[in-house]
Amino acid sequence: MAESGYSTHIAQAPPVEDWATDFDQGHPDYNRNAYEIWEGLRTECPVAHTERYGGTWLPVNYDTVREISYDTETFTSRQVIVNNLRTPKEDSPAGLAPPITSDPPFHKNARKLLLPEFRPNKMEPWEAEIRQICNDRLDDLGDITPGTIIDGATQYTQHIPVRVIARMLGFPEDDDEKFRKFIHNGIENISATAEEREEHRQQFDVYLDLQIDSHIENPREDLTSYLLNAELDGQKLSREHVRGTINLLLIAGIDTTWSAIGASLWHLAQNPDDRHRMIDDPDVMPFAIEEMLRAYAPVTMARLVAKDADFHGCPMKEDEWVLLPFPAANRDPAMFKDADKVIIDRQENRHSAFGLGIHRCLGSNLARMELQIGVEEFLKRFRDFELVDLDSVRWSLGQIRGPRAMPIRIL
């Protein structure tokens, strides 16, 4: 499915002549060359603009990304994935995937009801299960001998968060391929027509409704049943709210995490000194994970301009898009010393991999755990490995950056 969407998008997307005036985050050249693009923009045009998708702005400095993230009056969150459509204003205040598509004041309580389910003591019991999921995937690779080539993305990283989120929600684990299809259609296939996007959304809604009905008929101890029993302002959540939040947990909890694990393995395949130190010195592992999050943050979020505004000389118009590339903010030399270097024992590391402002990722505790365990278990199995070649790595399209195919040779 992903291959089909990838090929279709290349056929539809015109070439980019100038990233400062005509960028396209959905073009295959963007994520593949993101660091070079952001560095060029930082010196040439720190807030880029394109007419694509009805008008889109792209700030690349930490301060500007942070400023927009905290300005909820000028920039609305009612839609967070750039595409050729705009969510109608009447869908506010909840939006289609609360709380990430919610604005204040609705956002505060919608987020608050989820926080107890993602606090650290709720995540701790999942550690053993996540390790088992990782080891099961590694076992499924079969007999690995020196010279064996595996795909670190499709055969390993893309299975870990799918299984974790499915178990948390109480969904069939065998539906992991459906989840990957839904994610591709929701995040990567941004040049789809209005009719195609509506068809994809209806397919996803039908699937989620089946799972919700199953939980209503047979309640169980999982996150779906928790949402069905939760109350907001003294009333049970609407079906649309439950479905939208599950949509968020599936898409945001899967693609972001497998991308972070994959990008970390991509780095380690090219840097044996870092790899060996993380194996031989377990004390460095937590610092290394934070540095991987900073250097290879996967998430770029979007906002819509709520009202015409002059943003540092940029004439932003109502309903234009604004991208918030947290990965670019994490590479800003004004914020981080040696920002372009991966320093696995970096001590001061106030990165924005999990976002900034009111929508900072509420699942960060789970994501950190999955990333660390995913890397740890891979390194326990394979001390030495390398990329087959850089050109064999295929990067994602759109706002979540991570390897979609990553052939690795075990040494």
JSON list of C-alpha atoms in Angstrom, two decimals, residues 97-101 107-120 122-123 165 168 223 226-227 241 245 248-249 252-253 256 301 353-368:
[
{"chain": "A", "resi": 97, "resn": "ALA", "atom": "CA", "xyz": [-9.16, 13.95, 16.68]},
{"chain": "A", "resi": 98, "resn": "PRO", "atom": "CA", "xyz": [-9.43, 15.50, 20.15]},
{"chain": "A", "resi": 99, "resn": "PRO", "atom": "CA", "xyz": [-7.46, 16.72, 21.99]},
{"chain": "A", "resi": 100, "resn": "ILE", "atom": "CA", "xyz": [-4.79, 17.32, 19.32]},
{"chain": "A", "resi": 101, "resn": "THR", "atom": "CA", "xyz": [-7.34, 19.02, 17.03]},
{"chain": "A", "resi": 107, "resn": "HIS", "atom": "CA", "xyz": [-8.71, 21.30, 24.81]},
{"chain": "A", "resi": 108, "resn": "LYS", "atom": "CA", "xyz": [-7.78, 21.48, 28.49]},
{"chain": "A", "resi": 109, "resn": "ASN", "atom": "CA", "xyz": [-10.40, 19.04, 29.78]},
{"chain": "A", "resi": 110, "resn": "ALA", "atom": "CA", "xyz": [-10.22, 16.78, 26.71]},
{"chain": "A", "resi": 111, "resn": "ARG", "atom": "CA", "xyz": [-6.50, 16.34, 27.36]},
{"chain": "A", "resi": 112, "resn": "LYS", "atom": "CA", "xyz": [-6.95, 16.07, 31.12]},
{"chain": "A", "resi": 113, "resn": "LEU", "atom": "CA", "xyz": [-9.15, 12.99, 30.85]},
{"chain": "A", "resi": 114, "resn": "LEU", "atom": "CA", "xyz": [-6.39, 11.14, 28.96]},
{"chain": "A", "resi": 115, "resn": "LEU", "atom": "CA", "xyz": [-3.46, 12.08, 31.17]},
{"chain": "A", "resi": 116, "resn": "PRO", "atom": "CA", "xyz": [-4.11, 9.47, 33.91]},
{"chain": "A", "resi": 117, "resn": "GLU", "atom": "CA", "xyz": [-3.85, 6.67, 31.35]},
{"chain": "A", "resi": 118, "resn": "PHE", "atom": "CA", "xyz": [-0.38, 7.79, 30.22]},
{"chain": "A", "resi": 119, "resn": "ARG", "atom": "CA", "xyz": [1.29, 8.74, 33.48]},
{"chain": "A", "resi": 120, "resn": "PRO", "atom": "CA", "xyz": [4.61, 6.98, 34.27]},
{"chain": "A", "resi": 122, "resn": "LYS", "atom": "CA", "xyz": [0.65, 3.38, 34.09]},
{"chain": "A", "resi": 123, "resn": "MET", "atom": "CA", "xyz": [3.39, 2.86, 31.52]},
{"chain": "A", "resi": 165, "resn": "ILE", "atom": "CA", "xyz": [-1.16, 0.36, 20.67]},
{"chain": "A", "resi": 168, "resn": "MET", "atom": "CA", "xyz": [-3.63, -0.95, 24.76]},
{"chain": "A", "resi": 223, "resn": "LEU", "atom": "CA", "xyz": [-8.13, 2.10, 26.71]},
{"chain": "A", "resi": 226, "resn": "TYR", "atom": "CA", "xyz": [-11.86, 3.64, 29.41]},
{"chain": "A", "resi": 227, "resn": "LEU", "atom": "CA", "xyz": [-12.88, 6.19, 26.77]},
{"chain": "A", "resi": 241, "resn": "HIS", "atom": "CA", "xyz": [-15.19, 12.06, 20.37]},
{"chain": "A", "resi": 245, "resn": "THR", "atom": "CA", "xyz": [-9.41, 10.11, 20.09]},
{"chain": "A", "resi": 248, "resn": "LEU", "atom": "CA", "xyz": [-5.35, 10.03, 17.25]},
{"chain": "A", "resi": 249, "resn": "LEU", "atom": "CA", "xyz": [-3.89, 7.30, 19.47]},
{"chain": "A", "resi": 252, "resn": "ALA", "atom": "CA", "xyz": [0.08, 9.45, 16.41]},
{"chain": "A", "resi": 253, "resn": "GLY", "atom": "CA", "xyz": [1.14, 6.55, 18.60]},
{"chain": "A", "resi": 256, "resn": "THR", "atom": "CA", "xyz": [5.88, 8.65, 15.23]},
{"chain": "A", "resi": 301, "resn": "MET", "atom": "CA", "xyz": [2.81, 19.42, 13.38]},
{"chain": "A", "resi": 353, "resn": "ALA", "atom": "CA", "xyz": [10.86, 16.21, 19.92]},
{"chain": "A", "resi": 354, "resn": "PHE", "atom": "CA", "xyz": [7.52, 15.83, 21.73]},
{"chain": "A", "resi": 355, "resn": "GLY", "atom": "CA", "xyz": [6.31, 19.26, 20.71]},
{"chain": "A", "resi": 356, "resn": "LEU", "atom": "CA", "xyz": [5.85, 22.58, 22.44]},
{"chain": "A", "resi": 357, "resn": "GLY", "atom": "CA", "xyz": [2.86, 24.32, 23.96]},
{"chain": "A", "resi": 358, "resn": "ILE", "atom": "CA", "xyz": [-0.50, 22.89, 24.94]},
{"chain": "A", "resi": 359, "resn": "HIS", "atom": "CA", "xyz": [-0.27, 19.95, 22.54]},
{"chain": "A", "resi": 360, "resn": "ARG", "atom": "CA", "xyz": [2.99, 18.52, 23.84]},
{"chain": "A", "resi": 361, "resn": "CYS", "atom": "CA", "xyz": [2.77, 14.75, 23.32]},
{"chain": "A", "resi": 362, "resn": "LEU", "atom": "CA", "xyz": [0.81, 13.15, 26.17]},
{"chain": "A", "resi": 363, "resn": "GLY", "atom": "CA", "xyz": [2.22, 9.74, 25.22]},
{"chain": "A", "resi": 364, "resn": "SER", "atom": "CA", "xyz": [5.86, 10.77, 25.63]},
{"chain": "A", "resi": 365, "resn": "ASN", "atom": "CA", "xyz": [6.46, 8.32, 28.49]},
{"chain": "A", "resi": 366, "resn": "LEU", "atom": "CA", "xyz": [5.31, 5.42, 26.34]},
{"chain": "A", "resi": 367, "resn": "ALA", "atom": "CA", "xyz": [7.22, 6.63, 23.27]},
{"chain": "A", "resi": 368, "resn": "ARG", "atom": "CA", "xyz": [10.48, 6.94, 25.22]}
]
